[in-house]
Amino acid sequence: MRVSEKIIEGLLWLSAVITILITIGIIWVLLSESIAFFSEVSIVRFLTEKEWTPLFADKKFGIMPLVAGTLLTTFIAIAVALPLGLTIAIYLNEYAHARFKQVIKPMLEVLATIPTVVYGFFALTVVTPFLQGFIPGLAGFNALSAGIVMGIMIIPMISSLSEDAISAVPRSLREAAYGMGSTRLQTAFGVMVPAASSGIVVSVILGISRAVGETMIVAIAAGQQPRLTLNPLVPIETITTYIVQVSLGDVPHGSLEYRTIFAAGITLFIFTFALNNISFWIKKKYQEKYD
Amino acid sequence: MNKKTTKLEAKELNAYYGDFHALKNINIAMEEKNVTAFIGPSGCGKSTFLRTFNRMNDYIDGFRTEGDILLDGRDIYAKDVRVDELRKEVGMVFQKPNPFPKSIFENVVYGLRIQGIKKKAVLEEAAEKSLRRSALWEEVKDKMDKSALALSGGQQQRLCIARALAISPSVLLMDEPASALDPLSTAKIEELIYELKNEYTIVIVTHNMQQAGRVSDHTAFFYMGELVEFSKTKTMFTSPQDNRTQNYITGRFG
């Protein structure tokens, strides 16, 4: 008895430790290869050059075009997902009947289970041709459709987390609002949403973090042309897409070109790590304390 | 003796939660600028009844009423009645203080804001007036921008009363407004109720017999969804007509 307890305890400990070790390992690989990269290309150059052409003869190592592409698609995705996701959350909470809510919520979450590669070719083969119908200058590969489809992918994340946050607001607050003669709309936007704002902000940050790290959709639909632009109609390249492109290519192991993906990777890691920590911090600091 | 006007009235009111018959054929008429206390054991329907006067039960799945509730002779369950307009006329204070997570000032002027009033001077005047009437002004006048959640429970409840008064209702419903408060705060709320009845028709649900005795002019005793007895508070506490009332107020059950 005693012994089997010890063994189980040991196994639990081991699985925790393995996870931590793997994380440390990943960070170590990222860091060591990045350090090797930055010993050849200065950080200043990395951050200030306006072109990213490590695979060309005339090499430029400015990460900004990739960052711009990433931020552009992310911004479009959030611009789609936040209003829709929040509207859905409010609808489910304030208007929908309990039974309807029980049906619709799992259906929404199906959106989150669609493989991203499916979203990718949906963007490329459906959304882009559709948008080209009324945006004449739209390129075959562009940030706009990739961003929109990424937004659709993120909707369930935002709606679900926001819905949880809104329904965690105590009933007494809703009654206070109704008791003062608020309409449903005034209750939703004047009381419920502000009271749930920390949870909603967290859902948006996690959505951003997801969009920043999203790979397949942008790799398929947004193009592979690093470009320092905020124009959503032309092909761009995101950090993730670049990593895919190089990983698939025939760049020799240990070369400077090879190391660029680690530099790009660590940039991405810093973004998502920071976002996740901000959301964690907001949740802890601003979560309304109701008993 | 001049006859007082009836403010609130229920006629053959029945209410159901699904199959549960919560209120059984209730007839009552409450006078203007009077305090009526609803007493009775838990689950007797007194809170349900209180909440029919501002239709707060509307959002409960399966809740329905039969019969009439009249406010100034108007049926408040009629099709053309807008429930948000009704609630501007019939204010409510809840059992647990429920200020919004906003500043003290924003709490008091909430009702005016949702009516579209934006002028700072108007809002400030209304806020001061309401806070004075709920006897909270002196305690909060220097911290109007502070969060309402930082106030004590008793202060929060008086803030909620101020918030309800700010939109000038004619009826104030109070659902055990002091049950979550300490004795001192309770005394303050009771004092307040006594003052407010000069201007408002007040209906208060309470578990506290002494409280009903102290603050109300009339008392209604509910038992198992029925209105057992309704009379002047003094009469009810000195010579109850029904056995069940007698048993309840003498503390034999409840």
Coordinates of C-alpha atoms in Angstrom, one line a residue:
Chain A
M1 CA 0.0 0.0 0.0
R2 CA 2.6 2.5 1.1
V3 CA 4.9 1.5 -1.7
S4 CA 2.2 1.8 -4.4
E5 CA 1.3 5.2 -3.1
K6 CA 5.0 6.2 -3.4
I7 CA 5.2 4.8 -7.0
I8 CA 2.1 6.7 -8.0
E9 CA 3.3 9.9 -6.4
G10 CA 6.6 9.4 -8.2
L11 CA 4.9 8.9 -11.6
L12 CA 2.8 12.1 -11.1
W13 CA 5.9 14.0 -10.2
L14 CA 7.7 12.6 -13.2
S15 CA 5.0 13.7 -15.7
A16 CA 5.1 17.2 -14.2
V17 CA 8.9 17.3 -14.4
I18 CA 9.0 16.0 -18.0
T19 CA 6.6 18.7 -19.1
I20 CA 8.7 21.4 -17.5
L21 CA 11.9 19.9 -19.0
I22 CA 10.5 19.8 -22.5
T23 CA 9.5 23.5 -22.1
I24 CA 12.9 24.4 -20.9
G25 CA 14.4 22.4 -23.8
I26 CA 12.4 24.2 -26.3
I27 CA 13.3 27.6 -24.9
W28 CA 17.0 26.5 -24.7
V29 CA 17.0 25.5 -28.4
L30 CA 15.3 28.7 -29.3
L31 CA 17.7 30.8 -27.3
S32 CA 20.9 29.2 -28.3
E33 CA 20.2 29.2 -32.0
S34 CA 18.9 32.8 -31.7
I35 CA 22.1 33.8 -29.9
A36 CA 24.1 32.3 -32.7
F37 CA 22.0 34.3 -35.2
F38 CA 22.3 37.5 -33.3
S39 CA 26.1 37.1 -33.1
E40 CA 26.1 37.5 -36.9
V41 CA 23.2 39.9 -37.3
S42 CA 22.9 42.7 -34.8
I43 CA 19.6 43.2 -33.0
V44 CA 19.5 46.8 -34.2
R45 CA 19.7 45.5 -37.8
F46 CA 17.1 42.9 -37.0
L47 CA 14.7 45.5 -35.7
T48 CA 15.3 48.4 -38.0
E49 CA 15.9 47.0 -41.5
K50 CA 12.9 47.4 -43.7
E51 CA 13.2 44.2 -45.7
W52 CA 13.4 40.5 -44.9
T53 CA 15.2 38.6 -47.6
P54 CA 17.5 36.1 -45.9
L55 CA 17.1 33.6 -48.7
F56 CA 18.1 36.0 -51.5
A57 CA 21.6 36.9 -52.6
D58 CA 21.1 40.4 -51.2
K59 CA 20.3 39.4 -47.7
K60 CA 18.3 41.7 -45.4
F61 CA 17.3 40.8 -41.9
G62 CA 14.6 43.2 -40.9
I63 CA 11.9 41.3 -38.9
M64 CA 9.5 44.2 -39.2
P65 CA 7.8 43.1 -42.5
L66 CA 7.0 39.8 -40.8
V67 CA 5.8 41.5 -37.7
A68 CA 3.7 43.9 -39.8
G69 CA 2.1 40.9 -41.6
T70 CA 1.4 39.2 -38.4
L71 CA -0.1 42.2 -36.8
L72 CA -2.2 43.0 -39.9
T73 CA -3.8 39.6 -40.1
T74 CA -4.3 39.5 -36.3
F75 CA -5.9 42.9 -36.4
I76 CA -8.3 41.9 -39.1
A77 CA -9.1 38.7 -37.3
I78 CA -9.9 40.5 -34.0
A79 CA -11.9 43.1 -35.9
V80 CA -14.1 40.2 -37.2
A81 CA -14.1 38.1 -34.0
L82 CA -14.6 40.7 -31.3
P83 CA -17.9 42.3 -32.4
L84 CA -19.3 38.9 -33.5
G85 CA -18.1 37.0 -30.5
L86 CA -19.3 39.6 -28.1
T87 CA -22.7 39.9 -29.8
I88 CA -23.1 36.2 -29.6
A89 CA -22.2 36.2 -25.9
I90 CA -24.6 38.9 -25.1
Y91 CA -27.4 37.3 -27.2
L92 CA -26.9 33.9 -25.5
N93 CA -26.9 35.5 -22.1
E94 CA -29.6 38.1 -22.3
Y95 CA -31.9 37.1 -24.9
A96 CA -31.7 33.4 -25.9
H97 CA -33.9 30.8 -24.1
A98 CA -32.0 28.4 -21.9
R99 CA -32.8 25.5 -24.3
F100 CA -31.7 27.3 -27.4
K101 CA -28.5 28.3 -25.6
Q102 CA -27.8 24.6 -24.8
V103 CA -28.0 23.8 -28.5
I104 CA -26.2 26.7 -30.0
K105 CA -23.2 26.8 -27.7
P106 CA -21.8 23.4 -28.6
M107 CA -22.5 24.1 -32.2
L108 CA -20.4 27.3 -32.0
E109 CA -17.6 25.3 -30.5
V110 CA -17.6 23.0 -33.5
L111 CA -16.1 26.0 -35.3
A112 CA -13.1 25.6 -33.0
T113 CA -12.6 22.0 -33.9
I114 CA -12.3 22.5 -37.7
P115 CA -8.7 21.8 -38.7
T116 CA -7.0 25.1 -39.5
V117 CA -5.8 23.7 -42.9
V118 CA -9.5 23.5 -43.9
Y119 CA -9.9 27.1 -42.9
G120 CA -6.9 27.9 -45.0
F121 CA -8.2 26.6 -48.2
F122 CA -11.7 27.9 -47.4
A123 CA -10.0 31.4 -47.3
L124 CA -8.1 30.8 -50.5
T125 CA -10.8 29.1 -52.6
V126 CA -14.1 30.6 -51.3
V127 CA -13.5 33.9 -49.4
T128 CA -10.9 35.4 -51.7
P129 CA -12.9 34.8 -55.0
F130 CA -16.0 36.1 -53.2
L131 CA -14.3 39.3 -52.0
Q132 CA -12.7 39.8 -55.5
G133 CA -16.3 40.2 -56.7
F134 CA -16.4 43.6 -55.2
I135 CA -12.8 44.5 -54.3
P136 CA -11.3 44.6 -57.8
G137 CA -7.7 45.1 -56.7
L138 CA -7.6 42.1 -54.4
A139 CA -4.7 39.8 -55.0
G140 CA -5.1 36.0 -55.0
F141 CA -3.1 35.8 -51.8
N142 CA -3.9 38.5 -49.4
A143 CA -4.1 39.4 -45.7
L144 CA -7.7 40.3 -45.8
S145 CA -9.3 36.9 -46.5
A146 CA -6.8 35.1 -44.2
G147 CA -7.6 37.6 -41.4
I148 CA -11.3 37.3 -41.9
V149 CA -11.2 33.5 -41.8
M150 CA -8.9 33.5 -38.8
G151 CA -11.4 35.8 -37.2
I152 CA -14.2 33.2 -37.8
M153 CA -12.0 30.6 -36.3
I154 CA -11.5 32.7 -33.2
I155 CA -15.2 33.6 -32.7
P156 CA -16.0 30.6 -30.5
M157 CA -13.1 31.4 -28.3
I158 CA -14.2 34.9 -27.7
S159 CA -17.9 34.2 -27.5
S160 CA -17.4 31.3 -25.2
L161 CA -15.1 33.0 -22.8
S162 CA -17.0 36.2 -22.8
E163 CA -20.2 34.3 -22.3
D164 CA -18.7 32.7 -19.2
A165 CA -17.6 36.0 -18.0
I166 CA -21.0 37.6 -18.4
S167 CA -22.9 34.8 -16.9
A168 CA -20.5 34.9 -13.9
V169 CA -21.8 38.4 -13.2
P170 CA -24.2 38.0 -10.2
R171 CA -27.9 37.9 -10.9
S172 CA -28.4 40.7 -8.4
L173 CA -26.7 43.2 -10.7
R174 CA -28.9 42.3 -13.6
E175 CA -31.9 42.6 -11.3
A176 CA -30.6 46.0 -10.1
A177 CA -30.5 47.2 -13.7
Y178 CA -33.9 45.9 -14.6
G179 CA -35.3 47.3 -11.4
M180 CA -34.2 50.7 -12.4
G181 CA -36.1 50.5 -15.6
S182 CA -33.3 49.4 -17.9
T183 CA -34.2 47.8 -21.2
R184 CA -32.5 44.5 -22.0
L185 CA -30.1 46.4 -24.3
Q186 CA -29.2 48.9 -21.6
T187 CA -28.8 46.1 -19.1
A188 CA -26.5 44.2 -21.4
F189 CA -24.2 47.1 -22.5
G190 CA -24.5 49.4 -19.4
V191 CA -24.1 46.8 -16.7
M192 CA -23.3 43.3 -17.7
V193 CA -20.6 44.0 -20.2
P194 CA -18.7 46.5 -18.0
A195 CA -19.0 44.1 -15.0
A196 CA -17.6 41.3 -17.1
S197 CA -15.0 43.5 -18.9
S198 CA -12.0 41.8 -17.4
G199 CA -13.1 38.4 -18.6
I200 CA -13.9 39.9 -22.0
V201 CA -10.5 41.5 -22.3
V202 CA -8.9 38.2 -21.4
S203 CA -10.8 36.5 -24.1
V204 CA -9.7 39.0 -26.6
I205 CA -6.0 38.7 -25.6
L206 CA -6.2 35.0 -25.8
G207 CA -7.8 35.4 -29.2
I208 CA -4.9 37.7 -30.3
S209 CA -2.4 35.3 -29.0
R210 CA -4.1 32.5 -31.0
A211 CA -4.1 34.7 -34.1
V212 CA -0.5 35.7 -33.8
G213 CA 0.6 32.1 -33.6
E214 CA -1.8 30.8 -36.3
T215 CA 0.0 29.3 -39.1
M216 CA -1.9 27.2 -41.6
I217 CA -4.5 29.8 -42.7
V218 CA -2.0 32.5 -43.4
A219 CA 0.5 30.1 -45.0
I220 CA -2.2 29.0 -47.5
A221 CA -4.2 32.2 -48.1
A222 CA -2.0 35.2 -47.2
G223 CA 1.0 34.6 -49.5
Q224 CA 4.7 34.4 -48.8
Q225 CA 5.9 37.8 -49.6
P226 CA 7.4 39.7 -46.6
R227 CA 6.3 43.2 -47.1
L228 CA 6.3 46.2 -44.8
T229 CA 2.7 47.3 -45.4
L230 CA -0.6 47.7 -43.7
N231 CA -2.5 47.2 -47.0
P232 CA -4.7 44.2 -46.5
L233 CA -5.2 43.6 -50.3
V234 CA -1.8 42.4 -51.2
P235 CA 0.2 39.2 -50.4
I236 CA 2.2 39.4 -47.2
E237 CA 4.0 37.0 -45.0
T238 CA 3.7 36.4 -41.3
I239 CA 6.3 35.2 -38.8
T240 CA 4.7 31.7 -38.7
T241 CA 4.5 31.5 -42.5
Y242 CA 8.1 32.3 -42.9
I243 CA 9.1 29.5 -40.4
V244 CA 7.0 27.1 -42.4
Q245 CA 8.5 28.2 -45.7
V246 CA 12.1 27.8 -44.5
S247 CA 11.4 24.5 -42.6
L248 CA 10.1 23.0 -45.8
G249 CA 12.9 24.3 -48.0
D250 CA 16.4 23.0 -48.5
V251 CA 18.3 25.4 -46.3
P252 CA 21.4 23.8 -45.0
H253 CA 21.4 22.9 -41.3
G254 CA 23.5 25.3 -39.2
S255 CA 23.6 28.1 -41.8
L256 CA 22.7 31.7 -41.1
E257 CA 19.5 31.2 -43.2
Y258 CA 18.6 28.2 -41.0
R259 CA 19.1 30.3 -37.9
T260 CA 16.7 33.0 -39.1
I261 CA 13.8 30.7 -38.2
F262 CA 14.9 30.6 -34.6
A263 CA 15.2 34.4 -34.5
A264 CA 11.7 34.6 -36.0
G265 CA 10.5 31.9 -33.6
I266 CA 11.8 33.7 -30.6
T267 CA 10.1 36.9 -31.7
L268 CA 6.8 35.0 -32.0
F269 CA 7.4 33.4 -28.6
I270 CA 8.0 36.7 -27.0
F271 CA 4.7 38.0 -28.4
T272 CA 2.5 35.1 -27.3
F273 CA 4.3 34.7 -24.0
A274 CA 3.7 38.4 -23.2
L275 CA 0.1 38.2 -24.3
N276 CA -0.6 35.2 -22.2
N277 CA 1.0 36.8 -19.2
I278 CA -0.9 40.0 -19.6
S279 CA -4.2 38.1 -19.8
F280 CA -3.2 36.1 -16.7
W281 CA -2.4 39.3 -14.9
I282 CA -5.6 41.1 -15.9
K283 CA -7.6 38.1 -14.8
K284 CA -5.9 38.1 -11.4
K285 CA -6.0 41.8 -10.9
Y286 CA -9.3 42.9 -12.3
Q287 CA -11.6 40.0 -11.8
E288 CA -14.5 41.5 -10.0
K289 CA -14.8 40.1 -6.5
Y290 CA -18.3 39.1 -5.9
D291 CA -19.2 36.6 -3.2
Chain B
M1 CA -62.4 61.1 7.9
N2 CA -61.1 61.6 4.4
K3 CA -60.8 58.4 2.4
K4 CA -57.3 57.6 1.2
T5 CA -56.5 56.7 -2.4
T6 CA -55.7 53.2 -3.4
K7 CA -52.3 53.0 -5.0
L8 CA -51.7 49.4 -5.5
E9 CA -54.2 46.7 -5.9
A10 CA -54.3 43.0 -6.6
K11 CA -57.6 41.4 -7.8
E12 CA -58.0 37.6 -7.8
L13 CA -54.3 37.2 -8.5
N14 CA -53.0 33.7 -9.0
A15 CA -49.4 33.0 -9.9
Y16 CA -47.6 29.9 -11.0
Y17 CA -44.1 28.7 -11.4
G18 CA -44.7 26.0 -14.0
D19 CA -47.1 23.6 -12.2
F20 CA -46.5 25.1 -8.7
H21 CA -49.3 27.3 -7.6
A22 CA -47.4 30.1 -5.8
L23 CA -50.0 32.7 -5.1
K24 CA -53.6 31.7 -4.5
N25 CA -56.5 34.1 -5.3
I26 CA -55.0 37.2 -3.7
N27 CA -57.1 40.4 -3.2
I28 CA -55.5 43.4 -1.6
A29 CA -55.6 47.1 -1.8
M30 CA -52.8 49.3 -0.5
E31 CA -53.2 53.0 0.2
E32 CA -51.0 55.7 -1.1
K33 CA -48.2 57.0 1.1
N34 CA -48.5 54.2 3.4
V35 CA -46.1 51.4 4.4
T36 CA -47.4 47.9 4.0
A37 CA -45.4 45.0 5.4
F38 CA -45.6 41.5 4.0
I39 CA -44.8 38.9 6.5
G40 CA -45.0 35.1 6.6
P41 CA -42.7 32.0 6.7
S42 CA -40.2 31.3 4.0
G43 CA -41.7 30.1 0.8
C44 CA -45.1 31.6 1.6
G45 CA -45.1 33.7 -1.6
K46 CA -44.6 37.2 -0.1
S47 CA -41.5 37.9 -2.2
T48 CA -43.1 36.5 -5.3
F49 CA -46.1 38.7 -4.7
L50 CA -43.8 41.8 -4.1
R51 CA -42.1 41.1 -7.4
T52 CA -45.3 41.0 -9.4
F53 CA -45.7 44.8 -8.7
N54 CA -42.7 45.6 -10.9
R55 CA -42.9 42.4 -13.0
M56 CA -39.6 41.3 -11.8
N57 CA -40.7 37.7 -12.2
D58 CA -41.1 38.1 -16.0
Y59 CA -37.7 36.6 -16.6
I60 CA -38.3 33.4 -14.8
D61 CA -39.0 30.6 -17.1
G62 CA -42.5 29.1 -16.6
F63 CA -43.8 32.0 -14.4
R64 CA -47.3 33.3 -15.2
T65 CA -50.1 35.2 -13.5
E66 CA -53.8 35.3 -13.7
G67 CA -55.9 38.1 -12.4
D68 CA -55.0 41.8 -12.2
I69 CA -52.4 43.9 -10.6
L70 CA -53.4 47.6 -10.7
L71 CA -51.2 50.6 -10.2
D72 CA -53.3 53.7 -9.9
G73 CA -56.1 51.7 -11.4
R74 CA -54.1 50.6 -14.5
D75 CA -53.5 46.9 -15.1
I76 CA -49.7 46.6 -15.2
Y77 CA -49.8 43.2 -17.0
A78 CA -51.8 44.8 -19.9
K79 CA -50.2 44.3 -23.3
D80 CA -49.5 48.0 -23.9
V81 CA -47.5 48.4 -20.7
R82 CA -43.8 48.8 -21.2
V83 CA -42.1 47.0 -18.4
D84 CA -39.1 49.4 -18.3
E85 CA -41.5 52.4 -18.0
L86 CA -43.4 50.6 -15.2
R87 CA -40.2 50.1 -13.2
K88 CA -39.4 53.8 -13.4
E89 CA -42.7 54.3 -11.5
V90 CA -42.2 51.3 -9.2
G91 CA -38.7 51.3 -7.7
M92 CA -37.1 48.3 -6.0
V93 CA -34.6 47.7 -3.2
F94 CA -33.3 44.2 -2.9
Q95 CA -32.4 41.9 -0.1
K96 CA -28.7 42.1 -0.6
P97 CA -27.2 45.5 -1.4
N98 CA -26.5 45.4 -5.2
P99 CA -24.7 48.5 -6.2
F100 CA -23.1 48.5 -9.7
P101 CA -19.4 48.2 -9.9
K102 CA -19.2 51.9 -10.7
S103 CA -18.5 55.0 -8.7
I104 CA -21.0 56.2 -6.0
F105 CA -22.0 59.1 -8.3
E106 CA -22.6 56.8 -11.3
N107 CA -24.7 54.5 -9.2
V108 CA -27.0 57.2 -8.1
V109 CA -27.5 58.8 -11.5
Y110 CA -27.7 55.4 -13.3
G111 CA -31.5 55.7 -13.8
L112 CA -31.2 59.2 -15.1
R113 CA -28.4 58.3 -17.5
I114 CA -30.4 55.5 -19.1
Q115 CA -33.2 58.0 -19.6
G116 CA -30.8 60.0 -21.6
I117 CA -30.0 62.8 -19.2
K118 CA -26.5 64.1 -19.8
K119 CA -26.3 67.5 -18.2
K120 CA -23.8 67.4 -15.4
A121 CA -25.6 70.0 -13.3
V122 CA -28.9 68.1 -13.4
L123 CA -27.2 64.8 -12.5
E124 CA -25.3 66.3 -9.7
E125 CA -28.3 68.0 -8.2
A126 CA -30.3 64.8 -8.4
A127 CA -27.5 62.8 -6.9
E128 CA -27.2 65.1 -3.9
K129 CA -31.0 65.3 -3.4
S130 CA -31.4 61.5 -3.5
L131 CA -28.4 60.9 -1.2
R132 CA -29.7 63.4 1.3
R133 CA -33.0 61.7 1.3
S134 CA -31.4 58.3 1.9
A135 CA -29.3 59.8 4.7
L136 CA -26.1 59.0 3.0
W137 CA -25.0 62.4 1.7
E138 CA -22.8 63.4 4.7
E139 CA -20.9 60.1 4.6
V140 CA -20.1 60.1 0.9
K141 CA -20.2 63.7 -0.4
D142 CA -16.4 63.8 -0.5
K143 CA -15.9 60.5 -2.2
M144 CA -18.4 60.5 -5.0
D145 CA -15.9 59.2 -7.5
K146 CA -14.9 56.3 -5.3
S147 CA -16.2 52.8 -6.1
A148 CA -19.5 52.0 -4.5
L149 CA -18.2 48.6 -3.6
A150 CA -15.8 50.2 -1.1
L151 CA -18.8 51.2 1.1
S152 CA -20.0 49.2 4.0
G153 CA -23.0 46.9 3.6
G154 CA -25.4 49.4 5.3
Q155 CA -24.1 52.3 3.2
Q156 CA -24.4 50.2 0.1
Q157 CA -28.0 49.5 0.9
R158 CA -28.7 53.2 1.5
L159 CA -27.0 53.9 -1.8
C160 CA -29.3 51.5 -3.5
I161 CA -32.2 53.3 -2.0
A162 CA -30.8 56.6 -3.2
R163 CA -30.4 55.1 -6.6
A164 CA -34.0 54.0 -6.6
L165 CA -35.2 57.4 -5.4
A166 CA -33.3 59.3 -8.0
I167 CA -35.7 58.4 -10.8
S168 CA -38.7 59.6 -8.6
P169 CA -40.8 56.5 -8.4
S170 CA -44.1 56.7 -6.6
V171 CA -43.9 53.2 -5.2
L172 CA -40.9 51.6 -3.5
L173 CA -40.7 47.9 -3.1
M174 CA -38.3 46.6 -0.5
D175 CA -37.5 42.9 -0.4
E176 CA -36.1 42.3 3.1
P177 CA -33.9 45.4 2.7
A178 CA -32.2 45.0 6.1
S179 CA -31.8 41.3 6.4
A180 CA -28.2 41.3 5.4
L181 CA -27.3 44.2 7.6
D182 CA -26.1 44.8 11.2
P183 CA -28.5 46.2 13.8
L184 CA -27.2 49.8 13.5
S185 CA -27.6 49.9 9.8
T186 CA -31.0 48.2 10.1
A187 CA -32.1 51.0 12.5
K188 CA -31.0 53.6 9.9
I189 CA -32.9 51.9 7.1
E190 CA -36.0 51.7 9.3
E191 CA -35.7 55.3 10.2
L192 CA -35.4 56.1 6.5
I193 CA -38.5 54.1 5.6
Y194 CA -40.4 56.0 8.2
E195 CA -39.4 59.3 6.6
L196 CA -39.9 58.2 3.0
K197 CA -43.5 57.2 3.5
N198 CA -44.4 60.9 3.4
E199 CA -43.7 60.8 -0.3
Y200 CA -43.8 57.2 -1.4
T201 CA -46.0 54.2 -1.2
I202 CA -43.8 51.5 0.3
V203 CA -44.2 47.8 0.4
I204 CA -41.7 45.9 2.4
V205 CA -41.2 42.2 2.8
T206 CA -39.7 41.3 6.1
H207 CA -38.9 38.2 8.2
N208 CA -38.5 40.4 11.2
M209 CA -41.8 40.8 13.1
Q210 CA -40.5 43.7 15.2
Q211 CA -39.5 45.5 12.1
A212 CA -42.9 45.1 10.6
G213 CA -44.4 46.4 13.8
R214 CA -42.0 49.4 13.8
V215 CA -42.2 50.6 10.3
S216 CA -45.5 49.6 8.8
D217 CA -49.0 51.0 8.8
H218 CA -50.6 47.9 7.5
T219 CA -49.5 44.3 7.5
A220 CA -50.3 41.4 5.3
F221 CA -49.7 37.8 6.5
F222 CA -49.1 35.2 3.9
Y223 CA -49.1 31.5 4.4
M224 CA -48.7 28.8 1.7
G225 CA -49.4 31.2 -1.1
E226 CA -52.5 32.6 0.5
L227 CA -53.1 36.0 1.9
V228 CA -54.4 35.0 5.3
E229 CA -54.9 38.3 6.9
F230 CA -54.5 42.0 6.0
S231 CA -55.2 44.7 8.5
K232 CA -53.7 47.7 10.4
T233 CA -50.4 46.6 11.8
K234 CA -51.5 47.5 15.3
T235 CA -54.6 45.4 15.0
M236 CA -52.7 42.4 13.5
F237 CA -50.2 42.4 16.3
T238 CA -52.7 42.9 19.1
S239 CA -55.7 40.9 18.0
P240 CA -55.1 38.7 15.0
Q241 CA -58.2 37.3 13.5
D242 CA -56.8 34.0 12.1
N243 CA -55.3 31.2 14.1
R244 CA -52.4 30.9 11.7
T245 CA -51.5 34.6 12.0
Q246 CA -51.7 34.3 15.8
N247 CA -49.4 31.3 15.7
Y248 CA -46.9 32.9 13.4
I249 CA -46.6 36.3 15.2
T250 CA -46.3 34.6 18.5
G251 CA -43.4 32.6 17.1
R252 CA -45.0 29.2 17.2
F253 CA -43.8 28.4 13.7
G254 CA -41.9 30.2 11.0

